[in-house]
Coordinates of C-alpha atoms and ligand atoms in Angstrom, one line a residue:
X1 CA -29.0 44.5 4.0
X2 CA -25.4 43.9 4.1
X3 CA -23.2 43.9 0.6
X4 CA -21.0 41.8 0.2
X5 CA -17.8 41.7 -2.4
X6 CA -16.0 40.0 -4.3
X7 CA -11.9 40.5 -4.1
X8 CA -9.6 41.2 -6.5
X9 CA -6.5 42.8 -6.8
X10 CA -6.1 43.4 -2.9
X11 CA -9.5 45.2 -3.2
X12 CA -13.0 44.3 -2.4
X13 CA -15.4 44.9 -5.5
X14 CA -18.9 44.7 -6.9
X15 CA -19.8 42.3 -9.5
X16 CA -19.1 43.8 -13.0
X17 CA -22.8 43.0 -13.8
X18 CA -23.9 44.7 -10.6
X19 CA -26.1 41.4 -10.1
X20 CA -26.1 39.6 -6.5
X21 CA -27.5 37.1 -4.8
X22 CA -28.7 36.2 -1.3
X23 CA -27.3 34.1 1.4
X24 CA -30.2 32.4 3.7
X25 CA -29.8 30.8 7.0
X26 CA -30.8 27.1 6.2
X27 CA -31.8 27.3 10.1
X28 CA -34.2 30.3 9.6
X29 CA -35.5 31.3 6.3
X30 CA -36.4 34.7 7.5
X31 CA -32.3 35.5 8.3
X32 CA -31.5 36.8 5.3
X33 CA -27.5 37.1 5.7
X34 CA -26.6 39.4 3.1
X35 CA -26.0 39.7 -0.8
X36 CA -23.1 38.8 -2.7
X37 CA -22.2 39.5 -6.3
X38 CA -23.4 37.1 -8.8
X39 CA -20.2 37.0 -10.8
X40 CA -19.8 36.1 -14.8
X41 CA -16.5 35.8 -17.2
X42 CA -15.7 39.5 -16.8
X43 CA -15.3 39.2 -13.3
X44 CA -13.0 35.9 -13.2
X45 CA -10.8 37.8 -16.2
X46 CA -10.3 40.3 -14.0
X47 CA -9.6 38.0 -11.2
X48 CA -7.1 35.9 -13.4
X49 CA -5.5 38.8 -14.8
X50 CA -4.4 40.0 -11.4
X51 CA -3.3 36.8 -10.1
X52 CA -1.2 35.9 -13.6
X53 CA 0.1 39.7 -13.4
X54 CA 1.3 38.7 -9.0
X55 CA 2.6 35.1 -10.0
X56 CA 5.8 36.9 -11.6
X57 CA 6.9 37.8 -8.3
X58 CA 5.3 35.3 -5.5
X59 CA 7.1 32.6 -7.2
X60 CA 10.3 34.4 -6.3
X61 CA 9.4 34.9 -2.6
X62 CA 11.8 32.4 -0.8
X63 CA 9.3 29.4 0.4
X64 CA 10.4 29.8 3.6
X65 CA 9.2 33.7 4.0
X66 CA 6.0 32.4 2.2
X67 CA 5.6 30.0 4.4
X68 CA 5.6 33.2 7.2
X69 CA 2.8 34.9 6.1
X70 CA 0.7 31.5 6.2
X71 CA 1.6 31.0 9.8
X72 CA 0.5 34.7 10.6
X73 CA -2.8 33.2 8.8
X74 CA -3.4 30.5 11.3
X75 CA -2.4 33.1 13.8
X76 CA -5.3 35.5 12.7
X77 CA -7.8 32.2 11.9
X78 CA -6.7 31.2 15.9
X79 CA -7.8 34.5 17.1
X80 CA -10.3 34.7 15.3
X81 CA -11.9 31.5 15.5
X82 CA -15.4 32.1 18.0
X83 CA -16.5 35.0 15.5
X84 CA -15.8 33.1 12.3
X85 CA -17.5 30.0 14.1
X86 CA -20.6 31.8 14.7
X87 CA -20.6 33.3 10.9
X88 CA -20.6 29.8 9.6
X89 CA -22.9 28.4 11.3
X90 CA -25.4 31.2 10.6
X91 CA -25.0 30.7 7.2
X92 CA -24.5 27.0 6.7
X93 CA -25.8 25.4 9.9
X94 CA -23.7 22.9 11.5
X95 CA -23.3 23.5 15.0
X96 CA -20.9 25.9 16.7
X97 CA -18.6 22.8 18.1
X98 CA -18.6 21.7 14.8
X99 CA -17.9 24.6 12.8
X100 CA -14.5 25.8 15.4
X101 CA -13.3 22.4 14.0
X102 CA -13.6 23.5 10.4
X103 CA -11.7 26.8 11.8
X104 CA -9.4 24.5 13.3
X105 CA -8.7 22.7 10.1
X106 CA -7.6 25.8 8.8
X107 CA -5.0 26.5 11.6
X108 CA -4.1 23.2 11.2
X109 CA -3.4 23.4 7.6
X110 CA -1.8 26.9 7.8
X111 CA 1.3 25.6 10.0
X112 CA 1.7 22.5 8.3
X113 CA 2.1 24.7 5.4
X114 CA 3.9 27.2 6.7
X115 CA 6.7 24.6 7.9
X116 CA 6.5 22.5 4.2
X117 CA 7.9 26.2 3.0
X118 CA 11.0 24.8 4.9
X119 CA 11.0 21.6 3.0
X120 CA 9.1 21.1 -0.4
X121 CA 11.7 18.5 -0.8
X122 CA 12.9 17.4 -4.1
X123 CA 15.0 14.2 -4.8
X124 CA 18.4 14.0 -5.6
X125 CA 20.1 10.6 -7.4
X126 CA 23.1 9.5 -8.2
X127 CA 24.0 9.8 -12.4
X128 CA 24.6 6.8 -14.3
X129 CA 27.9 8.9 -15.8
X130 CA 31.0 10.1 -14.2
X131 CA 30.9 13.5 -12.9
X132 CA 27.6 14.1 -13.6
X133 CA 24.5 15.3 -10.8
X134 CA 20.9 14.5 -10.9
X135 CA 18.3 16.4 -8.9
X136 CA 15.1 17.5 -9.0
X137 CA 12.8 20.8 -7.5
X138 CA 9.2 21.6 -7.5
X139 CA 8.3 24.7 -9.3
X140 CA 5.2 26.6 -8.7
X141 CA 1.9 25.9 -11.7
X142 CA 0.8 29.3 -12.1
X143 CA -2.7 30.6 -11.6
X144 CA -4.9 27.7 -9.6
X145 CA -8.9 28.2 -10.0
X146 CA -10.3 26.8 -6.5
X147 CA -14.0 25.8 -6.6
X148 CA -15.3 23.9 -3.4
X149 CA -18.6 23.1 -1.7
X150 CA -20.3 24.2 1.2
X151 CA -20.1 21.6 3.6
X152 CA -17.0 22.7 4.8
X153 CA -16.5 26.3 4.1
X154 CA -13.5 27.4 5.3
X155 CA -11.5 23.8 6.1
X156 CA -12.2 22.4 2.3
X157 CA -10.8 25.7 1.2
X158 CA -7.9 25.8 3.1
X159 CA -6.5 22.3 2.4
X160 CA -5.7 24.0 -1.5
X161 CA -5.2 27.6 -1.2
X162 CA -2.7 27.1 1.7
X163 CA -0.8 24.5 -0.1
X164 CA -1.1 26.3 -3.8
X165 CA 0.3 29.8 -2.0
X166 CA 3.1 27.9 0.2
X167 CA 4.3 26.3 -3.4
X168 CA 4.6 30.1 -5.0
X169 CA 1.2 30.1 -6.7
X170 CA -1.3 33.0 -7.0
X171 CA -5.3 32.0 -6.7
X172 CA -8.5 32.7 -7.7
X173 CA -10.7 30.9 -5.6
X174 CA -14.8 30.6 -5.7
X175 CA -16.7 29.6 -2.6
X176 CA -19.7 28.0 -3.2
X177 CA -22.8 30.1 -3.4
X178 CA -24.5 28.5 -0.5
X179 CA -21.4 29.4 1.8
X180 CA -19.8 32.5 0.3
X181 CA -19.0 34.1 3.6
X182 CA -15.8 31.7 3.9
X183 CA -14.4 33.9 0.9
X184 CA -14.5 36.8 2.8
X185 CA -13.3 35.4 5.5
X186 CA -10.1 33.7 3.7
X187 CA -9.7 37.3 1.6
X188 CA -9.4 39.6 5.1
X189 CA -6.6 37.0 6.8
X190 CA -4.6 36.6 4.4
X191 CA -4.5 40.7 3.6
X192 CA -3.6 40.8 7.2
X193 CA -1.1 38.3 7.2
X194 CA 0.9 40.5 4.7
X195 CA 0.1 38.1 1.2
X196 CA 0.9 40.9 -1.4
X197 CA -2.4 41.9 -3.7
X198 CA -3.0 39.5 -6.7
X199 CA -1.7 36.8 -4.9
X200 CA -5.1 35.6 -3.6
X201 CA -8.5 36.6 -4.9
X202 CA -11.8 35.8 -5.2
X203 CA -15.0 35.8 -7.2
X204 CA -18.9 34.8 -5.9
X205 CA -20.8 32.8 -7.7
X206 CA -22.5 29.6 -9.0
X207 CA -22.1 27.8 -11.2
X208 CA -21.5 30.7 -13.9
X209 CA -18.9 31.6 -12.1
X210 CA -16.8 28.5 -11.8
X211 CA -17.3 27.3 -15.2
X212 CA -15.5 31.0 -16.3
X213 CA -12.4 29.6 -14.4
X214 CA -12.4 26.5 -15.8
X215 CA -12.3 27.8 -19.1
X216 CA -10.0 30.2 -18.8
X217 CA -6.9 29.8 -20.5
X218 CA -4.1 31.3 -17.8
X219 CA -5.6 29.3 -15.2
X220 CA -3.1 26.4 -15.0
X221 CA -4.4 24.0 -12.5
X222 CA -8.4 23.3 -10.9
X223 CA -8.3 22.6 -7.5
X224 CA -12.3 21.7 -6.9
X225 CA -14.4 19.8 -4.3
X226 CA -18.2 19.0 -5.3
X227 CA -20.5 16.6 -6.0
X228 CA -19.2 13.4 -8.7
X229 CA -21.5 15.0 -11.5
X230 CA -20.1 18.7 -11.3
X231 CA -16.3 16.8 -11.1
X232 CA -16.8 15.2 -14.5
X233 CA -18.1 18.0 -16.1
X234 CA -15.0 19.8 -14.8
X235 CA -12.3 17.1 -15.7
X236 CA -14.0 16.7 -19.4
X237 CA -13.1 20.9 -19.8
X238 CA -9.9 20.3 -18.1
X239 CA -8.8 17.6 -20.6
X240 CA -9.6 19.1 -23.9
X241 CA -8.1 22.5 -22.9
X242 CA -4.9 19.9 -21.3
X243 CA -5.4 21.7 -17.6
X244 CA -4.4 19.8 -14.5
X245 CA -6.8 19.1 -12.3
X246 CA -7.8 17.5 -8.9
X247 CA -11.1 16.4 -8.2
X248 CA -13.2 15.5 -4.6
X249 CA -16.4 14.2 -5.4
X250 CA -19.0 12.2 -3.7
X251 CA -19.1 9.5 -1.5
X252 CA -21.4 6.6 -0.4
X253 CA -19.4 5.4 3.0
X254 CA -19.5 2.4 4.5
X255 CA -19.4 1.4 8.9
X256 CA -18.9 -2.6 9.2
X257 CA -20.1 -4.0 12.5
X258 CA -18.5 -7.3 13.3
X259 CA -19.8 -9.8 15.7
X260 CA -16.9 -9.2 18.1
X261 CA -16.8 -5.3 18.1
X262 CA -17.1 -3.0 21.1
X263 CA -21.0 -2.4 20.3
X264 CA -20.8 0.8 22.8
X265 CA -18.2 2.1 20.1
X266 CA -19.3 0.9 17.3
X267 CA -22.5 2.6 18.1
X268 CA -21.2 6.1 19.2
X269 CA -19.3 6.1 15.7
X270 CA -22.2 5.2 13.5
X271 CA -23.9 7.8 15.4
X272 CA -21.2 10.7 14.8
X273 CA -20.9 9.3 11.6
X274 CA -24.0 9.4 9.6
X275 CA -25.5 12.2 11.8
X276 CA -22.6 14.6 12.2
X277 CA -23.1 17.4 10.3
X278 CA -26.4 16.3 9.4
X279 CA -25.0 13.9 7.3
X280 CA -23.5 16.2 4.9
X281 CA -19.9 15.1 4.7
X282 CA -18.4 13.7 1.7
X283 CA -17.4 11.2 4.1
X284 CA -20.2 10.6 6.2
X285 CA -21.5 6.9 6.8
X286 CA -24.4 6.6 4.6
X287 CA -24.5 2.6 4.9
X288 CA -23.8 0.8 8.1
X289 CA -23.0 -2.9 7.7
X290 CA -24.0 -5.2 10.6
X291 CA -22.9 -8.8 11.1
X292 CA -26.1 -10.6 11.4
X293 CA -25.3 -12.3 14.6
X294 CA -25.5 -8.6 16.4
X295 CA -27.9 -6.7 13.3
X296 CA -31.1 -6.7 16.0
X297 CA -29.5 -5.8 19.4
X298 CA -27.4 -3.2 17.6
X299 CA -30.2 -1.7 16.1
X300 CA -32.7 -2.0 18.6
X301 CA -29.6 0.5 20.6
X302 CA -29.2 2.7 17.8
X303 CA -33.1 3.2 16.7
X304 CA -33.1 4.1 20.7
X305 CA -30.2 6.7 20.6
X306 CA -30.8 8.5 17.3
X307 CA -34.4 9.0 18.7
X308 CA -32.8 11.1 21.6
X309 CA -30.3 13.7 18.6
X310 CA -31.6 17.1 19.7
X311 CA -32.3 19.1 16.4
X312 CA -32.3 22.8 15.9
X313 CA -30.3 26.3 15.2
X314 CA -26.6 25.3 15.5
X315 CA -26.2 29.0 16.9
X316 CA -27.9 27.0 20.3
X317 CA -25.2 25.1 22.1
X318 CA -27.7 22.2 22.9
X319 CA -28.4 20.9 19.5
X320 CA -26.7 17.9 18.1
X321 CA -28.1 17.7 14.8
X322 CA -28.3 21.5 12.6
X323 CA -30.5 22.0 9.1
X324 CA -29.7 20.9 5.7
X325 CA -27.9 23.7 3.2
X326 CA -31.2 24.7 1.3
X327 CA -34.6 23.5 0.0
X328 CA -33.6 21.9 -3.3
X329 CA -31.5 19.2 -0.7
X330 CA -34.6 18.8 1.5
X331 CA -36.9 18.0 -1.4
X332 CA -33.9 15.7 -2.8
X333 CA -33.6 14.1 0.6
X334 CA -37.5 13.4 0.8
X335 CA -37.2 12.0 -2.5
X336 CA -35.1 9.6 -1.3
X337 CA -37.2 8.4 1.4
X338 CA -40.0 7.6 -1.1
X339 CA -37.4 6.3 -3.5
X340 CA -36.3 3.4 -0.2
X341 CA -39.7 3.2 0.5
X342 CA -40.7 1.9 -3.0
X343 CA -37.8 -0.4 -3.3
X344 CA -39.0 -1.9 0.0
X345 CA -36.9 -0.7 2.2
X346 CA -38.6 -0.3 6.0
X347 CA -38.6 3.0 7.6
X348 CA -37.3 2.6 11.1
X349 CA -36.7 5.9 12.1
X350 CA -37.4 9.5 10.8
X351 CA -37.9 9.6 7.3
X352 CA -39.9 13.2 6.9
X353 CA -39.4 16.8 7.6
X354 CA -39.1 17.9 11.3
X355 CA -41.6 21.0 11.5
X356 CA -42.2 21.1 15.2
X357 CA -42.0 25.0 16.6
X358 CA -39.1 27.1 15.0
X359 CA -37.7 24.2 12.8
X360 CA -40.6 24.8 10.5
X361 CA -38.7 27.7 9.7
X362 CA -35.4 26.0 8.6
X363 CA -34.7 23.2 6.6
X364 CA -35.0 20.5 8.8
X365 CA -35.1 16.8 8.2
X366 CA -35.1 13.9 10.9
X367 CA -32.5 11.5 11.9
X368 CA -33.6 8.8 9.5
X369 CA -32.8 5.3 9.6
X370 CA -34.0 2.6 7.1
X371 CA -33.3 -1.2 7.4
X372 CA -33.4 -4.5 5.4
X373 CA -31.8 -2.3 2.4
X374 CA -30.4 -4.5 0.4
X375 CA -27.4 -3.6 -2.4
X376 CA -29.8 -3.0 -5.4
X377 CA -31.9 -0.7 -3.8
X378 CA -30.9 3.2 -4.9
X379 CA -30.3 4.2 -1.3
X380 CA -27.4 1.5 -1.1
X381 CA -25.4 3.2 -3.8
X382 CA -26.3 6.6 -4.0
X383 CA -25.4 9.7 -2.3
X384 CA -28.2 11.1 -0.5
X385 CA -26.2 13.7 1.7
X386 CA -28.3 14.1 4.3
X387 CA -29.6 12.2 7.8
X388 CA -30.3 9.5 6.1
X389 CA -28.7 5.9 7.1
X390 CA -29.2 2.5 5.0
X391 CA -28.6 -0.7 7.1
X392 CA -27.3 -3.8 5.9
X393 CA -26.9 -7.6 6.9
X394 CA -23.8 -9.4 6.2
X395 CA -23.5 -13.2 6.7
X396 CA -19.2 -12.9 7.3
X397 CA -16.3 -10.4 6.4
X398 CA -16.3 -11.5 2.8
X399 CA -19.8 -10.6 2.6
X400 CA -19.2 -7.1 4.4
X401 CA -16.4 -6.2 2.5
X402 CA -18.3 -7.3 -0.9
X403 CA -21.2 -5.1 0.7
X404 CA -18.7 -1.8 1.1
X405 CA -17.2 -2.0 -2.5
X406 CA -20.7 -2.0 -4.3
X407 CA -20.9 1.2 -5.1
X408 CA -19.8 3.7 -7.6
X409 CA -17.8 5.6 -4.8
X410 CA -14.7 5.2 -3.1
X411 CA -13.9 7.8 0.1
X412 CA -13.8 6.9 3.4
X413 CA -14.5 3.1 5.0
X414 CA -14.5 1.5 8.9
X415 CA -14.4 -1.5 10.1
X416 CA -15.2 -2.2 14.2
X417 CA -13.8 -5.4 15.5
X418 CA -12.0 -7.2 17.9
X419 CA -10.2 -9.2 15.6
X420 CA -6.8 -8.3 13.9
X421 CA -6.9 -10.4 10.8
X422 CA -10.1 -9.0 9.9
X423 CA -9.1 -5.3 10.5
X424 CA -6.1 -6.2 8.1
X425 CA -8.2 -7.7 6.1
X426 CA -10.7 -4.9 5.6
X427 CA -7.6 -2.9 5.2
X428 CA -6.6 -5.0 1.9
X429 CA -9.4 -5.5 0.3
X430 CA -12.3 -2.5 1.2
X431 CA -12.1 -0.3 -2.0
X432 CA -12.1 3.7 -0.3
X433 CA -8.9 5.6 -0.3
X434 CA -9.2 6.3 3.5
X435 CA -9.7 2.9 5.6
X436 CA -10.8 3.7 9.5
X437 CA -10.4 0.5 11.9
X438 CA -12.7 0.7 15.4
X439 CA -13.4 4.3 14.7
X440 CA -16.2 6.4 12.5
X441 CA -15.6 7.0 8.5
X442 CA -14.9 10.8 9.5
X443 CA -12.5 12.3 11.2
X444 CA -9.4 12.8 8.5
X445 CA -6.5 14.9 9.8
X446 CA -5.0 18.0 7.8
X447 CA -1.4 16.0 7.9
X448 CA -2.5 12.8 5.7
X449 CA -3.8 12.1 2.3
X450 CA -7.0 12.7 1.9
X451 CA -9.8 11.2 -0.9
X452 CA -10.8 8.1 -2.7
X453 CA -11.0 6.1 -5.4
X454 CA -13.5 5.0 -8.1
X455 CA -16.6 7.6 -8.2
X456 CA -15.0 10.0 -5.8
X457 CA -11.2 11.4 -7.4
X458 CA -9.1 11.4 -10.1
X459 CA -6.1 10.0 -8.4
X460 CA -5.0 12.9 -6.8
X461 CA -4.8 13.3 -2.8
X462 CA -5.3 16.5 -0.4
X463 CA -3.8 16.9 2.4
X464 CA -0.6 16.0 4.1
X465 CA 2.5 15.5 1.5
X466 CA 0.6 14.8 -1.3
X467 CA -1.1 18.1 -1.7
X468 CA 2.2 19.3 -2.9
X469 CA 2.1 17.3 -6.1
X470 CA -0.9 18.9 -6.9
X471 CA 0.6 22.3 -6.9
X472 CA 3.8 21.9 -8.1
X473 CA 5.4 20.8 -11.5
X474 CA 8.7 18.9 -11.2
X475 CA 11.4 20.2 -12.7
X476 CA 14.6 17.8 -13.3
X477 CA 18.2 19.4 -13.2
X478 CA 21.2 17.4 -15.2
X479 CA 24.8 19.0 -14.1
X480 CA 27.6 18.0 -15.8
X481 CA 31.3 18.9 -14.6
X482 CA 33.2 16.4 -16.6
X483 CA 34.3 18.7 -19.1
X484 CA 33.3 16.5 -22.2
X485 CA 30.5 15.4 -24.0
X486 CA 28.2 12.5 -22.0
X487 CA 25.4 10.9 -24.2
X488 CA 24.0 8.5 -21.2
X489 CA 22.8 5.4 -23.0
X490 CA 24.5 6.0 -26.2
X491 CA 27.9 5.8 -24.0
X492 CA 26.5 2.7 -21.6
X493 CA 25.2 0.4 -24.3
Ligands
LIG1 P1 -21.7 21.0 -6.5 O1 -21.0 20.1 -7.4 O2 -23.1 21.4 -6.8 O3 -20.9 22.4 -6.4 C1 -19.5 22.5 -6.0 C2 -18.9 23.8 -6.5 O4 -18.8 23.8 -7.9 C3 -19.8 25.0 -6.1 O5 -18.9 26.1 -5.8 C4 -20.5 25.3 -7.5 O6 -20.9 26.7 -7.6 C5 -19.4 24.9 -8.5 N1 -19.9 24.5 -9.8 C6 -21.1 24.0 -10.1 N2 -21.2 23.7 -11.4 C7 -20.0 24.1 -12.0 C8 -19.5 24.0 -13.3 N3 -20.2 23.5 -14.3 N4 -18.2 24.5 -13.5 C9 -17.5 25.0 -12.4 N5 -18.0 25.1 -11.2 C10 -19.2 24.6 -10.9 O7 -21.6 20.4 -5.0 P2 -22.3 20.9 -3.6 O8 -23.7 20.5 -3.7 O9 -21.9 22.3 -3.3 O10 -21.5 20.0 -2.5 C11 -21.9 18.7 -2.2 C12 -21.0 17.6 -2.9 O11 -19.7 17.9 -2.6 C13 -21.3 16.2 -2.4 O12 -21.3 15.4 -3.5 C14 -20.1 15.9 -1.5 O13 -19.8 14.5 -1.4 C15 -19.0 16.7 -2.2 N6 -17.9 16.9 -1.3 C16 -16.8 16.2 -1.5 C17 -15.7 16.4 -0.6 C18 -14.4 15.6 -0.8 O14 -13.4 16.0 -0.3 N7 -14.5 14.5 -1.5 C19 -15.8 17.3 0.4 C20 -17.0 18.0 0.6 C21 -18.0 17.8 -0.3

């Protein structure tokens, strides 16, 4: 069976504990990928101790030349992209079209980054005293621990470690356990790229793992994307030990469907959105809202063309609709199903394990669809993250929008319609941090903000120019040339 390592200092080593653990195809329970090392403190001290030790000279590496070496890495990512396409999908499951535009995130990310290493602007104003400048910089935080999920293995990854390395950080970063591969992957470009050792490194893991990086006390800022639960857990370490951090948690999105929509749109995106990726997006569309003028037409369409999503191995270019990451989800998913079917909920669609031929081998679930959910019914407010749709009937707008904000989360949103106050509307009032008008709640780009409010951050945004404030301090430069003594507000009383 293939060994895989963990990475530290420039070099690829075994757990100190010489335990590992096994990644599974979620497709194929009899592909056993290979075994990784099931790290503890000892390895994310060593980790953290090579990354504080390259930190003294990374930060000094003009931005600009940094910046280089990250636009070698969407090079390499480029090149590489079929091969690493195929590797994730083995191991996670989403189909191949879908995993090249996780890959593609990556490239994405990696130039934006590698021109920001041209700009990280800072802000210069004028001083309230004579002779006097004002400006400010961004300084690199240190060591940043990055913990992420699974769902996207090598895009969620990239939108922090190619921003923390742009702003002169070093990393230690922990994929999640049921996608470890994406370490390896992120560890080999970024040694070919030319990054210096220490400057990126990384331990496998669970939970164990991540909690050791948390806790430790050089690691200056937590960079993590996981379920709500896990975030808190995080943030409460964070603040007694004073450590910045910047949380992506769950979500519970929302599709409106207004009487005047393009239904033929409307229904491709509900589609996309709750079944892409077999539902296993923090921004997936969980809920979909209907107006109750078009609720039984648009269903009646949608029932139809869920019914036709081809399941099976994502490594097969015909299927539509891969396996769920592992057998605790399945069970959790089925769960669910009983939980909407208690609360009275109707099962349109779906709603069991597929275990027809070779999917009896994976963990597959069916495109599932119940109706008549109404908002204090579990499924309406929590995150299932799976195929697993809850449909709605709104009277009006006001309704919808009440609808969409009664939950504990707050990611992603859309609204289709044909009307312009009403998109504005939704815009104002629909509490997510990302608001999508006539298109599906997926589909964020690697050049804007990205996360919510509520349940699923802690005010912090990925992505685009924002990322930046997550892994930078500001540092605020006073330069006098008068010649005397200015005392600011004591002078200009
Ligand atoms: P998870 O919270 O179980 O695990 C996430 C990561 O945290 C893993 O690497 C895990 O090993 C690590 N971890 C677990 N416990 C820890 C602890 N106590 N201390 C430190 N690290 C710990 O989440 P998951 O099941 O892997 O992923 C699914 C969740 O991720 C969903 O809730 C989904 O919405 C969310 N997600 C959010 C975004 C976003 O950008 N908002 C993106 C993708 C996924």
């Amino acid at each position: 069976m293939q060994q895989f390592s963990n990475y530290i200092n420039g070099v690829f080593v075994p757990a100190n504990n010489g335990r590992v653990f096994q990644n599974i195809n979620p497709a194929d329970s009899r592909d056993i990928i290979g075994e990784f090392p099931l790290s503890d403190s000892s390895d994310a001290d060593a980790a953290v101790a090579a990354a504080s030790a390259a930190f003294h000279s990374w930060r000094l590496v003009p931005a600009p030349q940094r910046g280089n070496i990250l636009r070698r890495a969407g090079d390499i990512f480029e090149r590489r992209k079929d091969e690493l396409a195929a590797i994730m999908t083995r191991e996670m499951g989403k189909p191949l079209f879908e995993t090249r535009g996780d890959i593609q995130e990556a490239i994405d990310t990696c130039y934006y980054a590698a021109t920001e290493g041209r700009r990280l602007f800072g802000y210069n104003a004028p001083s309230e005293m004579p002779n006097k400048m004002n400006l400010s910089f961004r300084n690199p935080v240190g060591v940043c621990g990055i913990i992420t999920a699974w769902n996207f293995p090598v895009a969620v990854p990239s939108w922090k470690i190619i921003p923390a390395l742009v702003c002169g950080n070093t990393v230690v970063f922990k994929p999640s356990d049921d996608a470890p591969h994406s370490g390896v992957i992120f560890a080999e470009i970024l040694a070919e790229a030319g990054l210096p050792a220490g400057v990126f490194n990384v331990i496998h893991g669970n939970a164990e793992a991540g909690a050791a990086i948390v806790a430790h006390p050089d690691v200056k800022v937590i960079g993590f994307t996981g379920s709500t639960a896990t975030g808190k857990a995080i943030a409460a370490d964070c603040g007694r030990m004073n450590k910045k951090c910047s949380l992506e948690m769950g979500g519970k999105n929302a599709q409106i469907v207004m009487e005047d929509a393009n239904m033929e749109l409307a229904l491709e995106g509900v589609l996309w959105g709750a079944f892409g990726t077999t539902g296993q997006r923090c921004t997936a569309t969980s809920r979909l809202i209907l107006h109750e003028a078009i609720h039984d037409d648009f269903l009646e369409k949608l029932i139809a063309r869920a019914t036709a999503l081809r399941l099976g191995n994502g490594l097969q270019s015909e299927t539509q609709v891969g396996p769920v990451i592992n057998k605790r989800q399945l069970e959790k998913i089925e769960n669910y199903a009983q939980i909407a079917r208690g609360e009275g909920a109707f099962c349109a669609l779906g709603g069991e394990r597929a275990t027809d031929g070779d999917l009896a081998c994976g963990n597959f679930f069916k495109p599932t669809i119940f109706t008549e959910v109404t908002k204090d019914m579990r499924l309406f407010r929590e995150e299932v993250f799976g195929p697993m749709l809850a449909v709605s009937k709104a009277r009006d707008l006001e309704h919808a929008i009440e609808l969409a904000n009664y939950c504990e989360y707050g990611l992603s949103s859309s609204i289709f319609t044909a009307n312009v106050d009403a998109a504005f509307q939704a815009i104002r009032d629909i509490e997510a941090g990302i608001t999508y008008i006539n298109a599906p709640t997926i589909g964020a780009e690697a050049h804007m903000p990205f996360g919510g409010i509520k349940g699923t951050g802690n005010g912090h945004r990925e992505g685009g120019w924002t990322v930046f404030d997550i892994f930078t301090e500001w540092k605020t430069v006073y330069v006098d040339y008068s010649g005397r003594l200015q005392r600011a507000q004591i002078d200009n009383q």
